[in-house]
Coordinates of C-alpha atoms in Angstrom, one line a residue:
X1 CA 61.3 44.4 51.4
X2 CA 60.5 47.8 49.4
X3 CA 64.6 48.0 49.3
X4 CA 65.2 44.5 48.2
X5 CA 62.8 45.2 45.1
X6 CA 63.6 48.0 44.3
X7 CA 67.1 46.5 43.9
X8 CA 65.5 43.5 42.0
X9 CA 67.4 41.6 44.5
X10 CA 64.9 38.7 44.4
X11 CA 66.9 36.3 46.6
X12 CA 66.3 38.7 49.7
X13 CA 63.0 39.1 48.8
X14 CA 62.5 35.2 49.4
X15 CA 64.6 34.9 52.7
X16 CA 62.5 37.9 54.3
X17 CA 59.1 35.8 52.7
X18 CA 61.0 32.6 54.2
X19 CA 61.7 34.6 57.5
X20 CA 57.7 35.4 58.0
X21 CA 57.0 31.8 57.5
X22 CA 56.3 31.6 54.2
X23 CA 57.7 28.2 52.9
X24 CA 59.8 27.2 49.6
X25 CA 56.9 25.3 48.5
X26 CA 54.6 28.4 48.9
X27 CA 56.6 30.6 46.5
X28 CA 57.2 28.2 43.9
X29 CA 53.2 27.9 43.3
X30 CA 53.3 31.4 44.2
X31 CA 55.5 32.5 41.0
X32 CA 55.2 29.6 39.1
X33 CA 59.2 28.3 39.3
X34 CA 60.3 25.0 40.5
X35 CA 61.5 24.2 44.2
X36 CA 64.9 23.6 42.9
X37 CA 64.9 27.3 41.4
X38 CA 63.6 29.0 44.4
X39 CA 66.2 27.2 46.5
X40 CA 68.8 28.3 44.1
X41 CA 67.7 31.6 44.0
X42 CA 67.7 31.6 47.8
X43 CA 71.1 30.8 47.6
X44 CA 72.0 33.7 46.0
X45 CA 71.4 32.9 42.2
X46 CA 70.2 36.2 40.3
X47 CA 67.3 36.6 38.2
X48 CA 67.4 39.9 35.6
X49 CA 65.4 38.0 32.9
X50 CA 61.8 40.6 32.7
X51 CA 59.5 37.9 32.0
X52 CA 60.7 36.1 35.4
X53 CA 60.9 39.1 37.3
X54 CA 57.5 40.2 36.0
X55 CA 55.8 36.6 36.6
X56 CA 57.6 36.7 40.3
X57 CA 55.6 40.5 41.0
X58 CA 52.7 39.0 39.9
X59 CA 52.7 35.8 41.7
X60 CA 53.6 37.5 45.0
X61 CA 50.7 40.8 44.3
X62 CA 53.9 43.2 44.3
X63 CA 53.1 46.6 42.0
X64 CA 55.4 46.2 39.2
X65 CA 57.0 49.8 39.6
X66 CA 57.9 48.6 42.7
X67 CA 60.5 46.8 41.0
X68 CA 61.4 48.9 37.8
X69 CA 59.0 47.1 35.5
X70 CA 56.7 49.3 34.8
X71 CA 56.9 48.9 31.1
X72 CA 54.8 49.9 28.5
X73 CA 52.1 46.9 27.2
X74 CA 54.6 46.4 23.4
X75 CA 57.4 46.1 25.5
X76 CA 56.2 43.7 28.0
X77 CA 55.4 41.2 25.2
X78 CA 58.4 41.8 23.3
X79 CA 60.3 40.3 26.0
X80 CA 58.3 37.8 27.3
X81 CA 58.0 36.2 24.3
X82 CA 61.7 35.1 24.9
X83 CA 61.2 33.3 28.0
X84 CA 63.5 29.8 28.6
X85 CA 62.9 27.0 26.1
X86 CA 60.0 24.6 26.5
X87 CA 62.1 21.9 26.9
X88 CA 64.5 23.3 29.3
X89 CA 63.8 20.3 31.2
X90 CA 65.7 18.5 28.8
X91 CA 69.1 16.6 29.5
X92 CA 71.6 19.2 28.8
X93 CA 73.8 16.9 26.9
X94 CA 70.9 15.8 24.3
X95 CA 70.5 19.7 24.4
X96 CA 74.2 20.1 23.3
X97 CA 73.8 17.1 20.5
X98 CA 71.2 18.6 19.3
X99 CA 73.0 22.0 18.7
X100 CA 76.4 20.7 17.5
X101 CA 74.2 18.9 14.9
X102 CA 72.3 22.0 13.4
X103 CA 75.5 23.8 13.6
X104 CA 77.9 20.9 11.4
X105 CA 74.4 21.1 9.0
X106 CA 74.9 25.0 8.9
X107 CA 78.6 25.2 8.5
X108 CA 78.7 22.3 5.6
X109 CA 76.3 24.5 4.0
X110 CA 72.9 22.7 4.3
X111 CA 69.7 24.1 3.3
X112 CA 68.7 27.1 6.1
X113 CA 65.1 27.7 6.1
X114 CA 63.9 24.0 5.7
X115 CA 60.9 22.2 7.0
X116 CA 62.7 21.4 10.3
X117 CA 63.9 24.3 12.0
X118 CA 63.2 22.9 15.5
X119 CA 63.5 25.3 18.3
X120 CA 65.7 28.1 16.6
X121 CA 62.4 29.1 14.4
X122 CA 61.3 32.6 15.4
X123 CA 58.5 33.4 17.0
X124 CA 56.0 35.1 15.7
X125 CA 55.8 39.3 14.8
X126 CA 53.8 41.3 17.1
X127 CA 53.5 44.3 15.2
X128 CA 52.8 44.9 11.2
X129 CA 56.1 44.5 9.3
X130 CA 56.9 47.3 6.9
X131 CA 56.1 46.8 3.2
X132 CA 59.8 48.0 2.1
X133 CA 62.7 48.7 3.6
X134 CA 66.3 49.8 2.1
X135 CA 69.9 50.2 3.0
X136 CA 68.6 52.8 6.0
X137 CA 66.9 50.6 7.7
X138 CA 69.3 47.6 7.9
X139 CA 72.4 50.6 9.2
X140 CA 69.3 51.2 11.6
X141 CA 69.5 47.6 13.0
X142 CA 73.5 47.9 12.8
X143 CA 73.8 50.8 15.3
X144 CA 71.1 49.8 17.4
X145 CA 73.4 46.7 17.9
X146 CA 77.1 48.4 18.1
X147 CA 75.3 50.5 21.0
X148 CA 73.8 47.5 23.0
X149 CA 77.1 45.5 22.8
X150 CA 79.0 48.4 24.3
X151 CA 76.6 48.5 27.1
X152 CA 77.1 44.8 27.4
X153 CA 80.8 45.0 27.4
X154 CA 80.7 47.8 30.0
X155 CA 77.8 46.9 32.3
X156 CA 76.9 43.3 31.9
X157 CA 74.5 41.4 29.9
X158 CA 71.8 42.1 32.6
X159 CA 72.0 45.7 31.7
X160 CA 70.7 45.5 28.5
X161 CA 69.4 42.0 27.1
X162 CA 65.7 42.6 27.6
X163 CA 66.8 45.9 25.1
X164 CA 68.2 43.3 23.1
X165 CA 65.5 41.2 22.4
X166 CA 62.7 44.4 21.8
X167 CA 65.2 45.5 19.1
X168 CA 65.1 41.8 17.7
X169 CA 61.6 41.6 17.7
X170 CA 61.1 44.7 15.5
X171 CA 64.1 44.1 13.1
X172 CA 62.9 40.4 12.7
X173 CA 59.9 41.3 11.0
X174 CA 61.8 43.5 8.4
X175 CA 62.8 39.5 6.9
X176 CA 58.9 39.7 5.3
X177 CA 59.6 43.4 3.8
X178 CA 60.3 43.7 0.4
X179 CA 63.8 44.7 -0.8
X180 CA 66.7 44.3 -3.1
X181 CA 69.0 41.3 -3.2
X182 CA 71.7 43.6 -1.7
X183 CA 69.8 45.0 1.0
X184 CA 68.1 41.5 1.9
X185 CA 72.2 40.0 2.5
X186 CA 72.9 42.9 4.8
X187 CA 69.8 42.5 6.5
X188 CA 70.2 38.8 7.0
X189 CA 73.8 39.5 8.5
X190 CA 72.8 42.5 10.5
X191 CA 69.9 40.2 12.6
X192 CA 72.1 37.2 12.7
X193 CA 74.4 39.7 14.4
X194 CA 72.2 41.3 16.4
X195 CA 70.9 36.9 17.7
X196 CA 74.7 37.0 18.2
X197 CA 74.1 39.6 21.0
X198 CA 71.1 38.5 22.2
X199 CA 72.7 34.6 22.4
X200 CA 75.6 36.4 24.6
X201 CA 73.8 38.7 26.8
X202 CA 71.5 35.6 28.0
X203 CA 74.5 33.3 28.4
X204 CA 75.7 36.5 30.8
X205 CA 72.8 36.1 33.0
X206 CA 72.8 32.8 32.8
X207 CA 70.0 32.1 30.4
X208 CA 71.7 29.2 28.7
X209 CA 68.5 27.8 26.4
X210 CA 68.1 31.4 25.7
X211 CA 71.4 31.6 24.6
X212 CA 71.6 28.4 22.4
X213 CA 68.2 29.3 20.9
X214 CA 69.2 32.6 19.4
X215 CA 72.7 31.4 18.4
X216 CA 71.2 29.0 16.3
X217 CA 69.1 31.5 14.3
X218 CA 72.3 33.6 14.3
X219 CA 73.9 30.6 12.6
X220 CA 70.9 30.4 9.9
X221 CA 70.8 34.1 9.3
X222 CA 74.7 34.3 8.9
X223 CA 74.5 31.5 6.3
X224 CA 71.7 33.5 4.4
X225 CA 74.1 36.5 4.3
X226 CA 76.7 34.4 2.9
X227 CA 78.9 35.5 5.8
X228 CA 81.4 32.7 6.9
X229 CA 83.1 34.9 9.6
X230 CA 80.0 35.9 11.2
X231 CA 79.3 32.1 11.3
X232 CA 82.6 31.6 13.0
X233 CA 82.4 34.2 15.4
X234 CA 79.1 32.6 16.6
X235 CA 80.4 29.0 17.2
X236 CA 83.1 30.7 19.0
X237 CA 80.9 32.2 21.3
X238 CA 78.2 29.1 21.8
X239 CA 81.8 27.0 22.6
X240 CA 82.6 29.4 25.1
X241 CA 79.3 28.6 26.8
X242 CA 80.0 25.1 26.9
X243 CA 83.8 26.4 28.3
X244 CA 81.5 28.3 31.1
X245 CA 79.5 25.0 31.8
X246 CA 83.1 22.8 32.1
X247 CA 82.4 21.0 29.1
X248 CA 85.3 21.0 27.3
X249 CA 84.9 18.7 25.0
X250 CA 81.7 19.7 23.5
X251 CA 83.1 22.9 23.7
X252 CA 86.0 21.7 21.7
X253 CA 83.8 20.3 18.7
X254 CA 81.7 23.5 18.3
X255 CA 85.6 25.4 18.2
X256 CA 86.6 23.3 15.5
X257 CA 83.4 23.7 13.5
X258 CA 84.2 27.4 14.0
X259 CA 87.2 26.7 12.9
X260 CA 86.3 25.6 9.5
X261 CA 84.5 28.5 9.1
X262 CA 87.1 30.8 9.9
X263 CA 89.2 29.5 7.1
X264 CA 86.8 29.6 4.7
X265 CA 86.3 33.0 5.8
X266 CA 89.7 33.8 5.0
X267 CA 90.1 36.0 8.0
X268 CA 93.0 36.0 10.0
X269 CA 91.7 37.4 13.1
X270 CA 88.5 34.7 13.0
X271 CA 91.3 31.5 12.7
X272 CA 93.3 33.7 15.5
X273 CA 90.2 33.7 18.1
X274 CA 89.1 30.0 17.2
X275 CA 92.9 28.7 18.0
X276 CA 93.1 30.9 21.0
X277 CA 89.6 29.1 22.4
X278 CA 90.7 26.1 21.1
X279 CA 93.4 26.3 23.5
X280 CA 91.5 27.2 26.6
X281 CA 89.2 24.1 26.0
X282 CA 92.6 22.3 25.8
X283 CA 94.2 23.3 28.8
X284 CA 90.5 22.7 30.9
X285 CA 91.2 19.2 29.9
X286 CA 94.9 19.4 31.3
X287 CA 96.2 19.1 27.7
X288 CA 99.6 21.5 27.6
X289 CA 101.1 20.7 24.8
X290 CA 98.1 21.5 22.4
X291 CA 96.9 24.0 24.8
X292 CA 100.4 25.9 23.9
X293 CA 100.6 24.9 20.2
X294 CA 97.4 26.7 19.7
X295 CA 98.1 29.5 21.5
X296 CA 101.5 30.0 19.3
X297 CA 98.8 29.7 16.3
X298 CA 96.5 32.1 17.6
X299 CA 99.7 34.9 17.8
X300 CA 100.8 34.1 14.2
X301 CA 97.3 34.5 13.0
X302 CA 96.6 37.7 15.4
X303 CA 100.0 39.3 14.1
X304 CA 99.2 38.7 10.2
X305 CA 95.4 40.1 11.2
X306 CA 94.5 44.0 10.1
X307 CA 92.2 44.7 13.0
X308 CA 91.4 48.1 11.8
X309 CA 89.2 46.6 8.8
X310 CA 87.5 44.3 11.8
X311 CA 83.7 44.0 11.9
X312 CA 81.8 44.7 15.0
X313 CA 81.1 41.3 16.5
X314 CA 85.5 41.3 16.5
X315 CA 87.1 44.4 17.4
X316 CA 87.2 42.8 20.7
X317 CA 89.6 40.6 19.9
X318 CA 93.1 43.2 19.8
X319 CA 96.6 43.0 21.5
X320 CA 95.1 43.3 24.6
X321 CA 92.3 40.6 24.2
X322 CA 95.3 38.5 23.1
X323 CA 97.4 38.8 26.7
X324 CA 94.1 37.9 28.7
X325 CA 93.9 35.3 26.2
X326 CA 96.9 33.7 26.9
X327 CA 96.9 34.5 30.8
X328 CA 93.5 32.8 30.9
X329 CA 94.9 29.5 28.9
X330 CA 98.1 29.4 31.3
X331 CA 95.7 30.5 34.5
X332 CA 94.0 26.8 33.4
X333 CA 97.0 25.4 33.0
X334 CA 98.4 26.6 36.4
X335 CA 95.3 24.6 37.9
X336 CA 94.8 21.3 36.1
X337 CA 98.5 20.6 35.0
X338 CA 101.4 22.5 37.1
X339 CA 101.7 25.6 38.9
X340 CA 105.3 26.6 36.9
X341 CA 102.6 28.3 34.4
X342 CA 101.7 31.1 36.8
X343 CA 105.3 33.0 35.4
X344 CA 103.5 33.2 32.0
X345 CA 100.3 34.0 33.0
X346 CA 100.8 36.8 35.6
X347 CA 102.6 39.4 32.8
X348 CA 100.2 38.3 30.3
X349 CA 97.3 38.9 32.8
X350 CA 99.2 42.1 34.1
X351 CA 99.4 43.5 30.9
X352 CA 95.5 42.6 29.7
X353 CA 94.7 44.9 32.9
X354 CA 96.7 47.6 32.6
X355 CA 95.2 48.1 29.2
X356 CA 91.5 47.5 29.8
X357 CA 89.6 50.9 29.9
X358 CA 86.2 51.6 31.9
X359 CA 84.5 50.5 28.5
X360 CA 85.7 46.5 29.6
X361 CA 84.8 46.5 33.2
X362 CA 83.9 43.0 32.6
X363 CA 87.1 41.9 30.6
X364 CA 88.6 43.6 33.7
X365 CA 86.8 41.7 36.4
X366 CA 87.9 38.2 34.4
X367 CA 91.6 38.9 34.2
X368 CA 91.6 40.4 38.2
X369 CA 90.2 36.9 39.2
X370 CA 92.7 35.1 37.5
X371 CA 95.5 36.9 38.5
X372 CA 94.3 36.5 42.2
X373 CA 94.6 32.9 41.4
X374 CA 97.8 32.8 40.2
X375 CA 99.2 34.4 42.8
X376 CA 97.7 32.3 45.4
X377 CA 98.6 29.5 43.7
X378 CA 102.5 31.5 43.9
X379 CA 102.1 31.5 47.8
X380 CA 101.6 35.5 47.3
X381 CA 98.5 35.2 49.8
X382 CA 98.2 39.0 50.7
X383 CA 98.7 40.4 47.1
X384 CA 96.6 38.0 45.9
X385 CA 93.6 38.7 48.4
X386 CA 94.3 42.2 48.1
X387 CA 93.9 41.5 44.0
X388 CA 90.4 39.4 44.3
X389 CA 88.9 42.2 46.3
X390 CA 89.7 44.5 43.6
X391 CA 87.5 42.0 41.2
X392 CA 84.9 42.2 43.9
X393 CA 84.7 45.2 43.8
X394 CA 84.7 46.0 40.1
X395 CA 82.1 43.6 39.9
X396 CA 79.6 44.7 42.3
X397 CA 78.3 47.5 40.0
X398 CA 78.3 44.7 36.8
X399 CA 74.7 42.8 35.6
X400 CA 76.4 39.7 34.7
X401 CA 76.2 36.0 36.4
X402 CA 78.9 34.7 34.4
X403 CA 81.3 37.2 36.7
X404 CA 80.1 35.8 39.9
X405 CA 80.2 32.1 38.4
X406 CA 83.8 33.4 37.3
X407 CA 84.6 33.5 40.6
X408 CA 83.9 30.3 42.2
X409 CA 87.8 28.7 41.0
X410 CA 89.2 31.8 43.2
X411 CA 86.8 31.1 45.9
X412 CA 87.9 27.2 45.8
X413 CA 91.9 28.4 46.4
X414 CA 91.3 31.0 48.8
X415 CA 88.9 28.1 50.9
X416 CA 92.0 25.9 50.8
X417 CA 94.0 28.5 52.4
X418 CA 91.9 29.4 55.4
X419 CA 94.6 29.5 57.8
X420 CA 95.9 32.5 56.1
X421 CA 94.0 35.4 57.2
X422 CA 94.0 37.3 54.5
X423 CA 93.0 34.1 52.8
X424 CA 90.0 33.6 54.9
X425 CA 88.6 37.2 54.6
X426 CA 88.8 37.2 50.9
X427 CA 87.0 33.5 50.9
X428 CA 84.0 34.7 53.1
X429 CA 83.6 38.0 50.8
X430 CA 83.7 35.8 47.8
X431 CA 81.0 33.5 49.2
X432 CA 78.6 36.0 49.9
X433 CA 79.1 37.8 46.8
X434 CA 78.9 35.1 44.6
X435 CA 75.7 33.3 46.9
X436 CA 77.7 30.0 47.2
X437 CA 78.7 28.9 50.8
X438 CA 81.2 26.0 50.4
X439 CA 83.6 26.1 47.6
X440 CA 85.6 23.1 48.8

């Protein structure tokens, strides 16, 4: 048990409390979750979010340091106060509605701040907020950020989101401070940049209210900072949550409200990552032939882009990001419309791999899983087991649910092939590492 905490691995915590006779119904009053959530986490569905984790230590009398979350009081509030929507009982798709229509309102340049900010409204500061603050402070909030979003890239979202959220709730209160014009746009783009992150690492660990919560204050800040490709990059991001959640077709409408954005922006490399996106959502819904006119777009628009002069929340997005890109669209397409698409996506994939450093382990992870798929899809049963292991195992040391969730369309193929032995092994590792027993 001391192992299993120390791990934070709370879904052996409950089978070993399950094991003594403790039932499902017990821990749920216990920790305050729902049945449904302690069966799910049974299963093997990961909780990293520190007002859970602490809430769970209290619940079941387990010291804190036990688990690594001995922080001090400041901190602990900090991130508690970023605990899962009220509403999170709420249908997803009124959810969704409800986000796509704050986000048209944003991009058609509605008023920001007004008298119905609904559920993207900040909560309140917890400390004093300084009286004045200059160009210092907002490079302060800028580096903080380029430094978490490295971690996230490299480690998983889990790794450093709580640090995420501290940082927002000291920079948020610099929005009372007194400063210049200029310094007040920077500082408006800087937070909605730093939401950005916060809204991505949460949809990594599977926080999805979270995610759409700070997302939509990104949106509101961005506008403030008169920043239409920070706006963009946003949208692109909540659509990929919807991608995640296999709605394409809300995923599709937030993509083309990005889209808009993108070309008012006037950046090349903002339209570029829209169409690509665009593309994916396309193909999900078996569509080739705009799934493959958007991905020609996206290459026009990448090869007229200067990705030098990129900001932060897009340097992702290079020649690299580009061949995963368009592996991952023909992957899709491979799946929902006809195998043939496996001879474009394997050199694509091939080549997003070979060109991913140990600062992408996630990117890495991705493109591994898919090109396992293709290749079982190819009848190349051996290579391609031998290929999802490797993503396995790349994965193992990553903080990130979306990796594991990732996983389940290689699981799915490998389960249909269980005569192969190779097959089967690789299907039985995949179940126990992502926690789900029957992908057929």
């Amino acid at each position: 048990m001391r192992d299993a905490l120390a791990k934070r691995e709370i879904s052996a915590v409950y089978r070993l409390l399950r094991r003594h006779g403790v039932s499902q119904r017990q821990i749920a009053a216990l920790t305050g979750q729902s049945q449904s959530e302690v069966s799910e986490i049974l299963k093997g569905r990961q909780v990293m979010a520190y007002d859970v984790l602490a809430r769970i230590a209290q619940g079941l009398g387990v010291p804190r340091g036990y688990m690594g979350l001995a922080y001090d009081e400041a901190t602990a509030v900090r991130v508690a106060a970023t605990a899962e929507s009220p509403h999170s009982e709420e249908d997803e798709s009124v959810k969704r509605r409800k986000f796509l229509a704050h986000a048209a309102a944003i991009t058609v340049g509605a008023a920001v701040f007004g008298t119905d900010s609904g559920s993207w409204a900040s909560s309140p500061a917890q400390t004093p907020a300084p009286g004045r603050i200059g160009m210092t402070d907002v490079r302060q909030v800028e580096a903080a950020t380029r430094a978490l979003r490295t971690l996230d890239y490299q480690y998983g979202g889990g790794s450093c989101r709580d640090a995420v959220v501290a940082q927002l709730s000291w920079g948020q209160q610099m929005l009372g401070a007194n400063a210049t014009d200029l310094v007040k746009e920077r500082l408006y783009v800087a937070l909605a940049d730093l939401h950005n992150l916060a809204g991505w690492t949460s949809f990594d660990t599977g926080l999805y209210d979270s995610a759409r919560n700070h997302f939509g204050q990104a949106l509101g800040l961005a506008k403030q900072g008169r920043k239409e490709e920070l706006v963009a990059n946003i949208l692109y991001r909540m659509g990929r949550v919807y991608l995640h959640q296999n709605a394409p077709d809300d995923a599709l409408k937030v993509f083309q409200l990005g889209q808009l954005a993108a070309q008012n922006s006037g950046s090349e490399l903002a339209v570029g990552i829209l169409c690509a996106n665009e593309a994916w959502a396309y193909a999900k819904m078996g569509s080739d032939d705009q799934a493959l006119k958007l991905l020609g777009r996206a290459r026009d628009e990448f090869a007229r882009a200067n990705i030098g002069e990129a900001p932060a929340w897009a340097k992702f997005f290079d020649a690299n990001d580009l061949s995963a890109m368009i592996g991952t669209v023909h992957t899709e397409l491979a799946q929902t419309v006809d195998a043939k698409y496996t001879r474009t996506a394997v050199p694509a994939l091939t080549k997003a791999i070979g060109g991913y450093g140990d600062d992408m382990t996630r990117s890495r992870s991705f493109n591994l899983t898919s090109l396992s798929i293709n290749h079982l899809l190819d009848g190349d049963i051996d290579h391609g087991a031998r290929l999802g292991r490797q993503a396995i195992e790349l994965s193992e040391g990553l903080k990130s649910v979306r990796t594991k969730d990732r996983m389940k369309p290689l699981q799915h193929e490998a389960e249909k092939r269980r005569n192969n032995p190779d097959a089967r092994e690789l299907a039985e590792r995949l179940a126990k590492f992502t926690g789900n027993d029957s992908a057929a």
